[in-house]
C-alpha atoms as one frame of an Amber mdcrd trajectory, in Angstrom:
protein
 -17.115  -9.651  31.656 -14.812  -7.598  29.414 -15.655  -5.705  26.258 -16.603
  -8.513  23.888 -19.235  -7.860  21.234 -20.807 -10.239  18.740 -20.766  -9.271
  15.101 -20.993 -11.028  11.735 -17.437 -12.336  12.095 -17.977 -13.879  15.524
 -16.802 -12.665  18.918 -14.367  -9.779  18.830 -13.060  -7.188  21.209 -14.817
  -3.863  20.784 -12.704  -1.599  18.601 -10.589  -4.404  17.147  -8.133  -3.391
  14.462  -8.587  -4.847  10.978  -5.420  -5.426   8.958  -5.105  -3.790   5.535
  -5.313  -5.515   2.168  -2.695  -4.296  -0.306  -2.254  -4.281  -4.068   0.689
  -2.882  -6.032   0.502  -1.978  -9.717   3.380  -1.354 -12.161   3.553   1.550
 -14.599   1.710   1.126 -17.897   3.581   0.635 -21.166   1.940   3.845 -22.405
   3.412   5.798 -19.492   6.861   4.216 -19.932   6.760   5.328 -23.591   6.599
   8.936 -22.287   9.823   8.332 -20.276   7.924   8.289 -16.970   6.943   5.487
 -14.586   4.483   5.495 -11.666   3.841   2.572  -9.340   0.615   2.544  -7.345
   0.033   0.915  -3.957  -3.616   0.661  -2.906  -4.302  -0.125   0.745  -7.884
  -1.013   1.674 -10.118  -2.516   4.334  -8.321  -1.381   7.475  -9.318   0.175
  10.772  -8.413   2.260  12.709  -7.486   4.881  10.136  -3.875   5.578  11.150
  -1.050   3.951   9.191   2.250   4.822   7.571   3.377   3.900   4.061   6.901
   3.700   2.696   8.422   2.491  -0.549  11.532   0.320  -0.739  13.418  -0.114
  -4.035  15.959  -2.947  -4.230  16.170  -2.968  -0.422  16.656   0.804   0.026
  14.060   3.233   1.385  12.766   5.508  -1.365  11.504   8.971  -0.422  11.863
  10.901  -3.682   8.830  10.825  -5.954   6.446   9.505  -3.280   2.936  10.938
  -2.941   0.174   9.509  -0.773  -3.506  10.324  -0.514  -5.228  11.077   2.759
  -7.023   8.162   4.389 -10.667   7.961   3.289 -13.592   5.928   4.561 -15.013
   3.147   2.372 -18.731   2.308   2.179 -18.177  -0.558   4.659 -16.835   1.909
   7.289 -13.294   0.598   6.830 -10.545   2.826   5.453  -8.421   3.105   2.313
  -5.316   4.970   1.193  -3.224   5.092  -1.978   0.467   5.800  -2.427   2.285
   6.595  -5.667   5.973   6.229  -6.514   6.968   8.271  -9.585  10.300   8.119
 -11.412  11.832   8.196 -14.868  11.352   5.132 -17.038  15.157   4.696 -17.011
  15.069   4.508 -13.214  12.191   1.972 -13.362  14.210  -0.200 -15.764  17.369
   0.091 -13.620  15.798  -1.604 -10.587  14.122  -4.968  -9.976  12.278  -5.110
  -6.648   9.696  -2.522  -5.607   7.966  -2.878  -2.229   5.168  -0.934  -0.598
   5.449  -1.289   3.201   2.640  -0.368   5.554   2.856  -0.082   9.322  -0.584
  -0.448  10.930  -1.144  -0.914  14.652   2.524  -1.835  15.165   2.500  -4.556
  12.491   4.273  -4.345   9.146   2.650  -5.469   5.900   4.561  -5.626   2.619
   3.500  -6.014  -0.998   6.334  -6.533  -3.495   6.490  -6.264  -7.265   9.346
  -7.611  -9.383   9.893  -5.604 -12.565  11.056  -8.680 -14.512   7.665 -10.334
 -13.851   5.728  -7.442 -15.409   4.875  -8.317 -18.988
């Protein structure tokens, strides 16, 4: 009959992947005042645990200044991960589009922040 199991969300294949939810946060004004800028990408609610994260700034991959946490398990048995992009405040002000891209189970998910829309 296959490997279908019933759960709270209806009928699913056993071991189904759950896509991540993503949020991206700009640097604070207080941090920018210290001539630094850190963007934060929070990725939550996914399974299985494996995924890759990359940052793209104005359409170009950004590797410098990137730090990511290890994947950790949430209370709901799904997973979370955070990634940080650090730079000088001058660099932050010199660019417009910042994207956090996640590859999970062969699918790409992107969350984008436009600097001009940050008040």
